[in-house]
Short mmCIF file of C-alpha atoms in Angstrom, two decimals:
data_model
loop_
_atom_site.label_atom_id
_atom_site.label_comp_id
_atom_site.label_asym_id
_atom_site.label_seq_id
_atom_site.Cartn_x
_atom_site.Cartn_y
_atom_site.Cartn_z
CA UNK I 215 26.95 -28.04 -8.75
CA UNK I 216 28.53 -27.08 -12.35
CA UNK I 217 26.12 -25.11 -14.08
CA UNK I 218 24.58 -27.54 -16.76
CA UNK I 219 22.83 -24.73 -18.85
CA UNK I 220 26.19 -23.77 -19.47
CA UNK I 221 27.07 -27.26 -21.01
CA UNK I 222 24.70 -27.89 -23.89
CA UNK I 223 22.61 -25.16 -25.38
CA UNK I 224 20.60 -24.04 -28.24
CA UNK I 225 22.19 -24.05 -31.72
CA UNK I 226 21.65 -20.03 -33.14
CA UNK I 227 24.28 -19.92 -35.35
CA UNK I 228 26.99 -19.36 -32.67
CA UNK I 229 30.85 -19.60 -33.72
CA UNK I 230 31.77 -22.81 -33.09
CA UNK I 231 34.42 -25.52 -33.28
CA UNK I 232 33.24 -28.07 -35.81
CA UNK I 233 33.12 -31.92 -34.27
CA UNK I 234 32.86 -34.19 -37.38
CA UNK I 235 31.79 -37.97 -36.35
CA UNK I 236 33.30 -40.63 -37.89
CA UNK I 237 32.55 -44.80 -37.97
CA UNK I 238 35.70 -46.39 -38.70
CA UNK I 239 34.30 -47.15 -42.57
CA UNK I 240 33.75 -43.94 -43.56
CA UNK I 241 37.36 -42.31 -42.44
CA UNK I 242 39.18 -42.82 -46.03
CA UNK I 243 36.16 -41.20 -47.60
CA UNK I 244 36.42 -38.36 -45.04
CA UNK I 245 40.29 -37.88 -45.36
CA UNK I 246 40.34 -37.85 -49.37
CA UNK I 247 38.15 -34.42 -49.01
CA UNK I 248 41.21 -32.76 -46.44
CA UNK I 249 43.82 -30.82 -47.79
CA UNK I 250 47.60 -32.59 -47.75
CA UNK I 251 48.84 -30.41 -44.72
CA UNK I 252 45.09 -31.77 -42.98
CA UNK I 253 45.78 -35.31 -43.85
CA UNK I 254 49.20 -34.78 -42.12
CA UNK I 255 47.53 -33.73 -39.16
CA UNK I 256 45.52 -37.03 -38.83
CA UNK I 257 48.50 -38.95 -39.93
CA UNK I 258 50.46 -37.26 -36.93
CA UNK I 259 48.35 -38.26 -34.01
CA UNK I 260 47.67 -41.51 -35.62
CA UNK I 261 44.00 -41.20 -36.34
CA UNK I 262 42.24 -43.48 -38.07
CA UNK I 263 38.67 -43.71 -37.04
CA UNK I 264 39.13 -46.08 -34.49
CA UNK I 265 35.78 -46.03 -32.08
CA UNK I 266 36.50 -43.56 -28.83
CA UNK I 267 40.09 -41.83 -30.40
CA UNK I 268 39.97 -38.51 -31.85
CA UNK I 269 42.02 -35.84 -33.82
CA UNK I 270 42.18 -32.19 -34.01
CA UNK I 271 42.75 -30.58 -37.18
CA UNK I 272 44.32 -26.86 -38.44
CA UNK I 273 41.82 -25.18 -40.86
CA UNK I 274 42.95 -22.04 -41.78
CA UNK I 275 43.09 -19.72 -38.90
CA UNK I 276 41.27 -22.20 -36.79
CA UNK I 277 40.47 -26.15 -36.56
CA UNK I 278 37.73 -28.57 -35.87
CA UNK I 279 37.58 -31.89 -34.18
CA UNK I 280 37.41 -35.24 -35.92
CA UNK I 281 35.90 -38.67 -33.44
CA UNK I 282 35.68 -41.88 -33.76
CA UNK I 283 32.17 -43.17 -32.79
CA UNK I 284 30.73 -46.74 -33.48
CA UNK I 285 27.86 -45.08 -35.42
CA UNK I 286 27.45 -41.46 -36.03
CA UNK I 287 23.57 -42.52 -36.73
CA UNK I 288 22.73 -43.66 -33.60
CA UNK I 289 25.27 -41.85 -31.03
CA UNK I 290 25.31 -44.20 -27.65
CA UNK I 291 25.19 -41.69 -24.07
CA UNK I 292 29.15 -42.05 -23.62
CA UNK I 293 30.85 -41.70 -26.81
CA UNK I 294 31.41 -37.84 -26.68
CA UNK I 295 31.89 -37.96 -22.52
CA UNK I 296 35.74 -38.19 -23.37
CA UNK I 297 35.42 -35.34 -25.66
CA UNK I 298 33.99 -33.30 -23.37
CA UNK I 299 36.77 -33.95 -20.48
CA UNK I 300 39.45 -33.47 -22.99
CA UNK I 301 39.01 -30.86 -25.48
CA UNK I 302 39.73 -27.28 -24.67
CA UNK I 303 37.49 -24.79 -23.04
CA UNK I 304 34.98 -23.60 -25.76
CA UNK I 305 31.78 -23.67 -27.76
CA UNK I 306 31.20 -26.64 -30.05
CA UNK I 307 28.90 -27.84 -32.58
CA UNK I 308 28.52 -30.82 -34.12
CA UNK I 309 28.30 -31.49 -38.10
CA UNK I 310 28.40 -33.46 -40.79
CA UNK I 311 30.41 -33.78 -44.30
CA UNK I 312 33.99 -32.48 -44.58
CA UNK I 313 35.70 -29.13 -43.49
CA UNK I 314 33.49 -26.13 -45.66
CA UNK I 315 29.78 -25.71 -45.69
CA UNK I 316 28.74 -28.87 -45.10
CA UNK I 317 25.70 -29.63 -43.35
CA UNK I 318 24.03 -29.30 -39.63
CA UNK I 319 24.57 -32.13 -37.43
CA UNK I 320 23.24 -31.08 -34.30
CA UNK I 321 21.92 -34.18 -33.38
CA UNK I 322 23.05 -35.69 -30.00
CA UNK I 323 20.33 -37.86 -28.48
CA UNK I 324 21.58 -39.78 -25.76
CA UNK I 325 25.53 -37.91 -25.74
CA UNK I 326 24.08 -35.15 -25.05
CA UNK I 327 24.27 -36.28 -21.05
CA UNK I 328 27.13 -37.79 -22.04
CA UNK I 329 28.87 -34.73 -22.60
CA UNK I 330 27.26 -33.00 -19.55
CA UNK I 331 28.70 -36.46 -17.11
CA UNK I 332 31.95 -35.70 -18.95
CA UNK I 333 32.88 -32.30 -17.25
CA UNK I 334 32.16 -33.38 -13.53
CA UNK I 335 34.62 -32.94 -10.96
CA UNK I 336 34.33 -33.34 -7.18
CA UNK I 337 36.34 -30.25 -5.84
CA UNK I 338 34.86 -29.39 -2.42
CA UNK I 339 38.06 -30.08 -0.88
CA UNK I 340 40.84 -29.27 -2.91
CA UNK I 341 42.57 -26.25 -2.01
CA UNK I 342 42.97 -24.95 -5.70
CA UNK I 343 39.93 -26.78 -7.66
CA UNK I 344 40.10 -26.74 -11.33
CA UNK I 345 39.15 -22.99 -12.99
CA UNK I 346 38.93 -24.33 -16.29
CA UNK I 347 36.28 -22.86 -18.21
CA UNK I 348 33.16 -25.24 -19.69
CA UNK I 349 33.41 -27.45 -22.95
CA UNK I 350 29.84 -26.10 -24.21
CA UNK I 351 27.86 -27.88 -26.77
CA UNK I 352 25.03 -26.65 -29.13
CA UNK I 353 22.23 -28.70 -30.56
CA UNK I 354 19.29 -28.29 -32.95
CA UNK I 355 16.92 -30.71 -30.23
CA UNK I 356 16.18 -27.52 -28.58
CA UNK I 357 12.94 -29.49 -26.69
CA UNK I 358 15.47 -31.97 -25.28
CA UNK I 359 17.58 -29.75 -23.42
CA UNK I 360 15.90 -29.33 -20.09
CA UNK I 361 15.17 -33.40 -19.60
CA UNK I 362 18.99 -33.66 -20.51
CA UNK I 363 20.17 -31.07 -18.33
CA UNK I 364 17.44 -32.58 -15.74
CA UNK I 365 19.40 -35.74 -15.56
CA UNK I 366 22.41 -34.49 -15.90
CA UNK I 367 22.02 -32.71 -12.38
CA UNK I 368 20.52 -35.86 -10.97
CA UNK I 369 23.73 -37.88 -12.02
CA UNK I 370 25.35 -34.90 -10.59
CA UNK I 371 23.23 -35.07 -6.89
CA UNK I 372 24.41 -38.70 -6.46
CA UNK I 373 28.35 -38.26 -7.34
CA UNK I 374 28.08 -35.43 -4.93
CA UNK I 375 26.80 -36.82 -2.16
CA UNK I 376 28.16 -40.28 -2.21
CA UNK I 377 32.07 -38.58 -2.55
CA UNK I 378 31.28 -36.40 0.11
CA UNK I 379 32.84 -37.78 3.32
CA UNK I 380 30.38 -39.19 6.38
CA UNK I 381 31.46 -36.47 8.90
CA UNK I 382 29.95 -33.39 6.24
CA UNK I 383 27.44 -36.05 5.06
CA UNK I 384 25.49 -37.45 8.15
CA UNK I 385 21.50 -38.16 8.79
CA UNK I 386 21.63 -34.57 9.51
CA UNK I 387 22.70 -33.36 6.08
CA UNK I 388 20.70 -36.18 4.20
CA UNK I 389 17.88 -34.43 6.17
CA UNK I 390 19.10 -31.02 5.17
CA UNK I 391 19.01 -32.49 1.33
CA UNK I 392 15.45 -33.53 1.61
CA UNK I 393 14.39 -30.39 2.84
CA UNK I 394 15.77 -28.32 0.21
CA UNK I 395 14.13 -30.84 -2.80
CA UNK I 396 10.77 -30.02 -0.82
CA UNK I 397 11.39 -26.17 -1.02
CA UNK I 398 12.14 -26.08 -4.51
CA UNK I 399 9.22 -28.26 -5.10
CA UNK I 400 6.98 -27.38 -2.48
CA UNK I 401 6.89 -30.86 -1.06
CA UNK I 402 5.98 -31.72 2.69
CA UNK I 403 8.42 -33.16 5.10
CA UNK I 404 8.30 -34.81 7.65
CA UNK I 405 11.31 -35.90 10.26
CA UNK I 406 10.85 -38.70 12.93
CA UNK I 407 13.77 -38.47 15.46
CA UNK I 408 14.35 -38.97 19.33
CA UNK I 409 12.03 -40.93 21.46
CA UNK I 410 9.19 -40.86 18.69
CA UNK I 411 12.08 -42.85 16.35
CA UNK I 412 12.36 -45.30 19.14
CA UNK I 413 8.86 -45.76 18.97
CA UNK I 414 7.79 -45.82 15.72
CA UNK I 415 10.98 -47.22 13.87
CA UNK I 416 12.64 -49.34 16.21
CA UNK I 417 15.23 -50.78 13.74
CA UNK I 418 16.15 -47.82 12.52
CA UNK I 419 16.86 -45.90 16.53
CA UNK I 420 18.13 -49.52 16.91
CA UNK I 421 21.33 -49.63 14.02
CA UNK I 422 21.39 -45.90 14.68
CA UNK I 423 21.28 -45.34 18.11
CA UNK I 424 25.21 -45.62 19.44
CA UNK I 425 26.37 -42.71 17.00
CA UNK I 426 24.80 -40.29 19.83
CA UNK I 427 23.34 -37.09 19.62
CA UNK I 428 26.05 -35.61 16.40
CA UNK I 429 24.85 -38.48 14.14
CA UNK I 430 21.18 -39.36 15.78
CA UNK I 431 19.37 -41.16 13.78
CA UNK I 432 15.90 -40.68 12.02
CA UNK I 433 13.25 -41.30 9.39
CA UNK I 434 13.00 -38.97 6.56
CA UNK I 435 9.88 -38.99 4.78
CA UNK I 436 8.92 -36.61 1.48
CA UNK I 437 5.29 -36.46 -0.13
CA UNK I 438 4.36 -34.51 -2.98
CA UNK I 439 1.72 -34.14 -6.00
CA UNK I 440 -1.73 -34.49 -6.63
CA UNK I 441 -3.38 -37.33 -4.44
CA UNK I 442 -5.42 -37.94 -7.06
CA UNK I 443 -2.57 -40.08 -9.11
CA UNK I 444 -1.29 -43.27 -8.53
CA UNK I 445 0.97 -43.55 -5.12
CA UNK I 446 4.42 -44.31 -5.68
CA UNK I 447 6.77 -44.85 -2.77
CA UNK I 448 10.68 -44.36 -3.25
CA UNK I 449 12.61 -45.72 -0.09
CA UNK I 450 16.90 -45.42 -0.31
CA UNK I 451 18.96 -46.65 2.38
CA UNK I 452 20.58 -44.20 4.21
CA UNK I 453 23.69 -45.38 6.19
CA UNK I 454 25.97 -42.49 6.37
CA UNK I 455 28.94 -44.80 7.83
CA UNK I 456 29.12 -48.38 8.28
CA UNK I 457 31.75 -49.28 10.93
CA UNK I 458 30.02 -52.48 10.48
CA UNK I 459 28.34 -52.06 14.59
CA UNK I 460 29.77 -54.70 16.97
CA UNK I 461 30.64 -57.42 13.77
CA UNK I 462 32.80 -54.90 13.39
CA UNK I 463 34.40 -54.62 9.28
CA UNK I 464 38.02 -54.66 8.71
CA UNK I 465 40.08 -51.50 7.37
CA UNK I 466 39.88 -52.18 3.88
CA UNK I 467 36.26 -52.90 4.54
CA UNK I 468 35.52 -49.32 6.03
CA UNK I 469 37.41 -47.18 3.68
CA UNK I 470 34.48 -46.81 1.30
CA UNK I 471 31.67 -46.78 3.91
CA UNK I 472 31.41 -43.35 3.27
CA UNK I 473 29.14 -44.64 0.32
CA UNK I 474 26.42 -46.60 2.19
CA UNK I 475 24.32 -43.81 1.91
CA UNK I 476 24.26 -44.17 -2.26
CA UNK I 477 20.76 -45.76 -1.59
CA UNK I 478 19.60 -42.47 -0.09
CA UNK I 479 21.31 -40.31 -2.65
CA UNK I 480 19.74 -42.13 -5.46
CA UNK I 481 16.68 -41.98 -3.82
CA UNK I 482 16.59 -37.95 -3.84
CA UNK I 483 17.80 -37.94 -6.94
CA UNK I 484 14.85 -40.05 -8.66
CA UNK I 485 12.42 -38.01 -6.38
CA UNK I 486 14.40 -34.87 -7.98
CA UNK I 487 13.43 -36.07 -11.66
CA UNK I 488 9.57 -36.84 -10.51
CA UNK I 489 9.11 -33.44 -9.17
CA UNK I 490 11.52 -31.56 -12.02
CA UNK I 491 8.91 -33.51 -14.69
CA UNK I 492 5.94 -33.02 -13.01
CA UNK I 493 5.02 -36.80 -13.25
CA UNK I 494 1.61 -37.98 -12.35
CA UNK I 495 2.14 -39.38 -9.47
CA UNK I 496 1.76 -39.18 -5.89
CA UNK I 497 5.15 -39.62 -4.51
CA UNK I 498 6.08 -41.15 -0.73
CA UNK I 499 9.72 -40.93 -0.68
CA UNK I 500 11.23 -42.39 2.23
CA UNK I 501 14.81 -42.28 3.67
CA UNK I 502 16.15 -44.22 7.08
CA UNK I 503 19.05 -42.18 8.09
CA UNK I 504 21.78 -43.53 10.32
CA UNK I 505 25.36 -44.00 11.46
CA UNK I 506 26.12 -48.07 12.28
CA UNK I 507 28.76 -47.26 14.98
CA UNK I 508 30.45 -48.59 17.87
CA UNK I 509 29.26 -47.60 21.40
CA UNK I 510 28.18 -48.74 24.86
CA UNK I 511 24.72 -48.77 23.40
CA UNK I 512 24.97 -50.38 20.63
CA UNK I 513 22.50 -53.06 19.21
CA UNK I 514 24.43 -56.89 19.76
CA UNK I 515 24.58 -60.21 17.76
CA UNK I 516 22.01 -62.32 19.42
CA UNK I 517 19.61 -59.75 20.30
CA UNK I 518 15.92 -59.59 19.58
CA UNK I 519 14.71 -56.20 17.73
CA UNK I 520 10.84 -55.53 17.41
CA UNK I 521 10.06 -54.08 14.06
CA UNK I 522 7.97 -51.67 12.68
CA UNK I 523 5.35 -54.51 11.29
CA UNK I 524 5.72 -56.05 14.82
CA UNK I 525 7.70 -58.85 13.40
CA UNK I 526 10.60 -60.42 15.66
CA UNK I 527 14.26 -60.35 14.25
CA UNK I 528 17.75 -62.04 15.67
CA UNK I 529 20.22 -60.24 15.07
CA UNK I 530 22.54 -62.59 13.50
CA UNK I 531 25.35 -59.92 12.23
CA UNK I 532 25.24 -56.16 13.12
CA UNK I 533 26.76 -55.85 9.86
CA UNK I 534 23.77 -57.24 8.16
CA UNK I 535 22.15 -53.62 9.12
CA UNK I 536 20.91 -51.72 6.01
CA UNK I 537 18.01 -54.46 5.86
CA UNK I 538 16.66 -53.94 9.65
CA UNK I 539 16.41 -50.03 8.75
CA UNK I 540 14.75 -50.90 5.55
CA UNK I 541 12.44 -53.21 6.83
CA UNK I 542 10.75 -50.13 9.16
CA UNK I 543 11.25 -47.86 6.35
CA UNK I 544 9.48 -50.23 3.91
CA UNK I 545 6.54 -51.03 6.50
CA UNK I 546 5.83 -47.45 6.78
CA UNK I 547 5.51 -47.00 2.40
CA UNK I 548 3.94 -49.73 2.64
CA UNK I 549 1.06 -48.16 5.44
CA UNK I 550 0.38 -45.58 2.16
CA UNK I 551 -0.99 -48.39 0.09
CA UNK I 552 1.34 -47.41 -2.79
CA UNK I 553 0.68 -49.25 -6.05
CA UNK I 554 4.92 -49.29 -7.11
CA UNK I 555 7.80 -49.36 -4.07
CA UNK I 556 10.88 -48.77 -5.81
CA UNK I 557 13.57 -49.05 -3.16
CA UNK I 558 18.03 -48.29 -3.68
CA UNK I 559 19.91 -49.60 -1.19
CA UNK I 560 23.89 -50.68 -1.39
CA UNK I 561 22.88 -53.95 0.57
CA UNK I 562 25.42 -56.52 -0.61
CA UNK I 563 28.96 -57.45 -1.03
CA UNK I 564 27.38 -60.73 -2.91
CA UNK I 565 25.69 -58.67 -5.36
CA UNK I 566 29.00 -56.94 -6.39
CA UNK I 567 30.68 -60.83 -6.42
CA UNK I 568 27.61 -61.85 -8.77
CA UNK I 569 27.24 -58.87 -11.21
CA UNK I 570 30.54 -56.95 -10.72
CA UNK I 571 30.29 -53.20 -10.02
CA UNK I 572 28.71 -51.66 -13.11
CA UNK I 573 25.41 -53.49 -13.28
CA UNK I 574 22.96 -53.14 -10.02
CA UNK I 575 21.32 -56.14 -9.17
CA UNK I 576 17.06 -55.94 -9.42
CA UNK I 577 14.73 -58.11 -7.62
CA UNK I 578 11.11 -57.95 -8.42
CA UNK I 579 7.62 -59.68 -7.40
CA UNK I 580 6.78 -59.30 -11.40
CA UNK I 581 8.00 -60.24 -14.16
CA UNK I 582 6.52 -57.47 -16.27
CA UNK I 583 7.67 -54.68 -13.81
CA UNK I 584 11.43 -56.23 -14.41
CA UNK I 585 11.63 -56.87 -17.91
CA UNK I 586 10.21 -53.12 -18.18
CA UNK I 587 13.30 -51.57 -15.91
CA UNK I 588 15.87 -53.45 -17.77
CA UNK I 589 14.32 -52.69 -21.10
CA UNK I 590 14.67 -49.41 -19.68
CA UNK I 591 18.27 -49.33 -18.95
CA UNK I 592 19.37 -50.77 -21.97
CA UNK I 593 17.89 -48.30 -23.92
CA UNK I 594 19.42 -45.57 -21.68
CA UNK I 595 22.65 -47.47 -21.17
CA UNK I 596 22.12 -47.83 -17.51
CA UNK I 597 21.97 -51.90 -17.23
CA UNK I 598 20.66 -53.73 -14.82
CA UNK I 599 20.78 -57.34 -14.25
CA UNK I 600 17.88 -59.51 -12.24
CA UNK I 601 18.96 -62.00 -9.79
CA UNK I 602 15.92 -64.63 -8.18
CA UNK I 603 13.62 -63.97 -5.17
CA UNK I 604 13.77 -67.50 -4.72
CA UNK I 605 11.49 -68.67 -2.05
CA UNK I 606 13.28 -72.13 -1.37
CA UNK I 607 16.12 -69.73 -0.01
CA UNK I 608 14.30 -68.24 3.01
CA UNK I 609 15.07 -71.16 4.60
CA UNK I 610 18.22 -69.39 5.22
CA UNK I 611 16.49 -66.50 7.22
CA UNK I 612 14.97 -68.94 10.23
CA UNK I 613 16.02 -68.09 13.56
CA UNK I 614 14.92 -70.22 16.57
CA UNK I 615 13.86 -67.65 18.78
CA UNK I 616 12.16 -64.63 16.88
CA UNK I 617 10.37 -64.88 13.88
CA UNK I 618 13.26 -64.02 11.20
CA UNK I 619 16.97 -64.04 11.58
CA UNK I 620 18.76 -60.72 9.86
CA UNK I 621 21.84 -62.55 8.43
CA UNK I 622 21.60 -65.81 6.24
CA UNK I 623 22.53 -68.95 7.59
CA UNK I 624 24.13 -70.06 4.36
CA UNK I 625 26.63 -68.36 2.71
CA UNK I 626 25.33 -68.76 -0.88
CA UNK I 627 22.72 -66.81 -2.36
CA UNK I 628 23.40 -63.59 -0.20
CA UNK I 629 22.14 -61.19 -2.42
CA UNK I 630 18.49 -62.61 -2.84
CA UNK I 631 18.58 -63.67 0.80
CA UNK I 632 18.98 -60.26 1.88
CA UNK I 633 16.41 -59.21 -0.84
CA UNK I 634 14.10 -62.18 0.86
CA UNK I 635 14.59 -60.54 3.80
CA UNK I 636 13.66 -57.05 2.54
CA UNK I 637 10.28 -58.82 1.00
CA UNK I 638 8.94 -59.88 4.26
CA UNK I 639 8.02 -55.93 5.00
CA UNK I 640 6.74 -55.31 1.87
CA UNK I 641 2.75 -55.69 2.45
CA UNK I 642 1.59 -58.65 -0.13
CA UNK I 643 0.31 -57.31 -4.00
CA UNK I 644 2.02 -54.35 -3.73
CA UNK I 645 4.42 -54.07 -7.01
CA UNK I 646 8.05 -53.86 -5.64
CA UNK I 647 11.29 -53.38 -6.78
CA UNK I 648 14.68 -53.04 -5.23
CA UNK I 649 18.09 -52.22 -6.70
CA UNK I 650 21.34 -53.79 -4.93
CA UNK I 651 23.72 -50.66 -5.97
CA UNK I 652 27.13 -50.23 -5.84
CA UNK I 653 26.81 -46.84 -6.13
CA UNK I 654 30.77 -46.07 -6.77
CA UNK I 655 32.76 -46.71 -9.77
CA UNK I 656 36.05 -48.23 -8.81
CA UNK I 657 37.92 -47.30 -12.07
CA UNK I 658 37.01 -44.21 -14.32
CA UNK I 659 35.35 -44.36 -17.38
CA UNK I 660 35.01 -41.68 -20.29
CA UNK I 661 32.19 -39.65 -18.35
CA UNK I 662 31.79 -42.00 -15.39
CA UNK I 663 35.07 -40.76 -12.75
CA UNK I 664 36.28 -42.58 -10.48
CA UNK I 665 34.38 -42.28 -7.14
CA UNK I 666 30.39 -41.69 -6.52
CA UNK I 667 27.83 -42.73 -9.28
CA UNK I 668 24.16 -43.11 -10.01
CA UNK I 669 23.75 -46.88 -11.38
CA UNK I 670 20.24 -47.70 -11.84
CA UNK I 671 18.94 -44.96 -11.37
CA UNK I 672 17.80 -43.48 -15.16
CA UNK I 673 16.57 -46.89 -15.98
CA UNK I 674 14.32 -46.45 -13.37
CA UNK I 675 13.41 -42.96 -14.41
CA UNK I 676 12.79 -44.27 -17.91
CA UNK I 677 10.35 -47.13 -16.85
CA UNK I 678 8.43 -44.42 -14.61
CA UNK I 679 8.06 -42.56 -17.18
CA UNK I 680 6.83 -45.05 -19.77
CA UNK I 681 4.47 -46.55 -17.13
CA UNK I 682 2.91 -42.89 -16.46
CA UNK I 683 2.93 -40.66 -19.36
CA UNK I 684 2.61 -43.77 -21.64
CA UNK I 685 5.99 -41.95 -23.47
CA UNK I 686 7.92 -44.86 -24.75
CA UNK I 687 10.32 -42.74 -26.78
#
């Protein structure tokens, strides 16, 4: 991981590069204070305050950066996340009025992680990764560094993890990841594998079962705090490859299976930010960790799997899969009497046709519980849109010889059927929410590359937060 304490750190009066913030309004004001050789500057690289552009700027022996922002007042998380990929290596510091004295502007707020999800690359496999040096930024909120830089690695964990191809990133090393969140936070473990899995979780030795002994499959499970506090369960799917089982997927529906496991990673990341904070909680995190491939063994369309709960499901599409391992996973978070289940899972190819790739879809038994997650993302900018647990849909789920079918009838509504589906193993008046991720960014963004990212996951951080330090900042 880049070292984030390296990225943003406290302002002492260090020599830094000046980066004045500008709203398009107030750049003639700003230019009439440069000097004529200044103004040229601007004029030569066609600056002129325009939201996300920026200039740099000779002053004397040295120079300073001039940006674009929609409002300087209230900075948004990604408007300096372009800075920070393109200046040059180097301390910076943010201020405000013209070239001179001027005054302290070390304000960031929310670009502070901005600027930290700016400078991430994915190098593990690149014969000559990058040896640029770190874009480092001071600030005067000295108390704000270690949530920022807290996140900032989370963000990280995810993009990591998800870009990290299935044969250096199976159950094994989701397992491995688990374990070393537990050491650094003295956390308990526990690993279900083998004939105990078989037992135990059928669904999951079921969908996992035909990648043999390299990829076996298991059920990762995580507790930690005071059991004193409020239980919280965190469950992420974790699907390491998804060939798609017998229902096999085309090519161009394989390539990115490598990210089926984003549920997982997001998972460990939020349990990462409980533990890092010290919440007051009693965390249950939970991870089903698999490989849905092809083999003699492998599970079939048509059969009959016994769950976890003991309830009956057809098989109606071995592609239909993350849901079966869910469903055990769920059942067993569910056996802790947790007052919140917050589950990530990258479920559906409907929920990407309904709200397009940047915003996960949210179901939720109550209303309160979703209004306070997307509250929560907006104010983070990590949006999130709810879609209906609509019970006159699980109609679709029937199946004539087991009690519940894995795979819709109907091929509307597949994002809330699959949700439905999900709901069944969730014991009744427990709060619950899941997140249908897409957990990859399929075009880069200033601060967001192409590849692996965490969507969903800080506006679930916020709203645990709010709900259990009562912190609504």
């Amino acid at each position: 991981m880049t070292d984030k304490n390296a990225l943003i750190q406290p302002d002492r009066g260090q020599k830094a590069v000046a980066i004045h913030l500008l709203a398009k309004d107030s750049f003639e004001p700003f230019v009439k204070g440069l000097s004529a050789p200044q103004r040229a500057a601007l004029a030569a690289q066609k600056f002129v305050g325009d939201t996300g552009s920026h200039a740099i700027v000779p002053d004397g022996d040295g120079w300073f950066v001039v940006a674009g922002v929609a409002d300087p007042d209230v900075l948004s998380t990604w408007c300096l996340a372009k800075l920070a990929d393109v200046l040059p290596a180097g301390t910076y510091r943010r201020v405000s009025g013209n070239p001179g004295p001027g005054k302290s502007g070390g304000e960031l707020g929310k670009a502070a992680l901005g600027w930290i999800a700016g400078q991430y690359s994915f190098d593990r496999y690149r014969s000559e990764p990058s040896e640029e040096g770190p874009r480092i930024l001071l600030t005067t909120e000295v108390k704000a560094i270690d949530a920022v830089i807290a996140e900032g690695e989370a963000i990280e964990l995810v993009r990591d993890l998800v870009n990290t191809p299935a044969e250096d990133m199976g159950p094994g090393q989701l397992e491995s990841e688990a374990e070393s969140l537990a050491k650094a936070f003295r956390a308990e473990v526990k690993i279900t594998r083998g004939e105990m899995l078989e037992r135990e979780y059928p669904m999951v030795h079921a969908v996992g079962r035909a990648a043999g002994r390299a990829h076996a499959p298991r059920l990762i499970e995580l507790e930690w705090g005071d059991p004193k506090h409020p239980r919280i369960a965190v469950v992420g799917k974790g699907v390491c490859f998804d060939s798609g089982g017998l229902d096999i997927k085309p090519g161009a529906g394989m390539l990115l299976m490598k990210k089926d496991m984003g549920g997982a990673a997001h998972a460990l990341a939020l349990a990462r930010l409980i533990m890092g904070a010290k919440l007051p909680v009693r965390l249950h995190l939970v991870i089903p960790a698999v490989e849905n491939a092809i083999s003699g063994n492998s599970f079939r369309p048509g059969d009959v799997l016994r769950s976890r709960a003991g309830i009956t499901v057809e098989i109606g599409n071995t592609d239909a899969e993350g849901r079966l391992i869910l469903a055990d996973a769920l059942t067993r978070a569910g056996e802790k009497e947790p007052e919140l289940v917050i589950d990530f899972a990258t479920l559906t190819g409907a929920a990407r046709v309904a709200v397009g790739p940047d915003l996960p879809a949210l179901f939720t038994r109550e209303d309160k519980t979703a209004q306070d997650i997307l509250d929560a993302g907006l104010a983070v900018d990590d949006p999130c849109w709810r879609l209906p647990l609509y019970e006159g849909y699980r109609e679709y789920l029937k199946s004539d010889i087991a009690d519940i079918n894995n795979a819709g009838s109907s091929g509307f509504a597949g994002a809330s059927t699959a949700a439905l589906f999900m709901d069944r193993f969730v014991p009744k008046g427990v709060d619950w929410a899941h997140f249908d991720t897409f957990a990859w960014r399929p075009a880069a963004k200033p601060g967001r590359p192409k590849g692996g990212d965490a969507l969903g996951l800080r506006a679930a951080w916020l709203m645990l937060q709010r709900r259990y330090t009562g912190d609504h900042g």
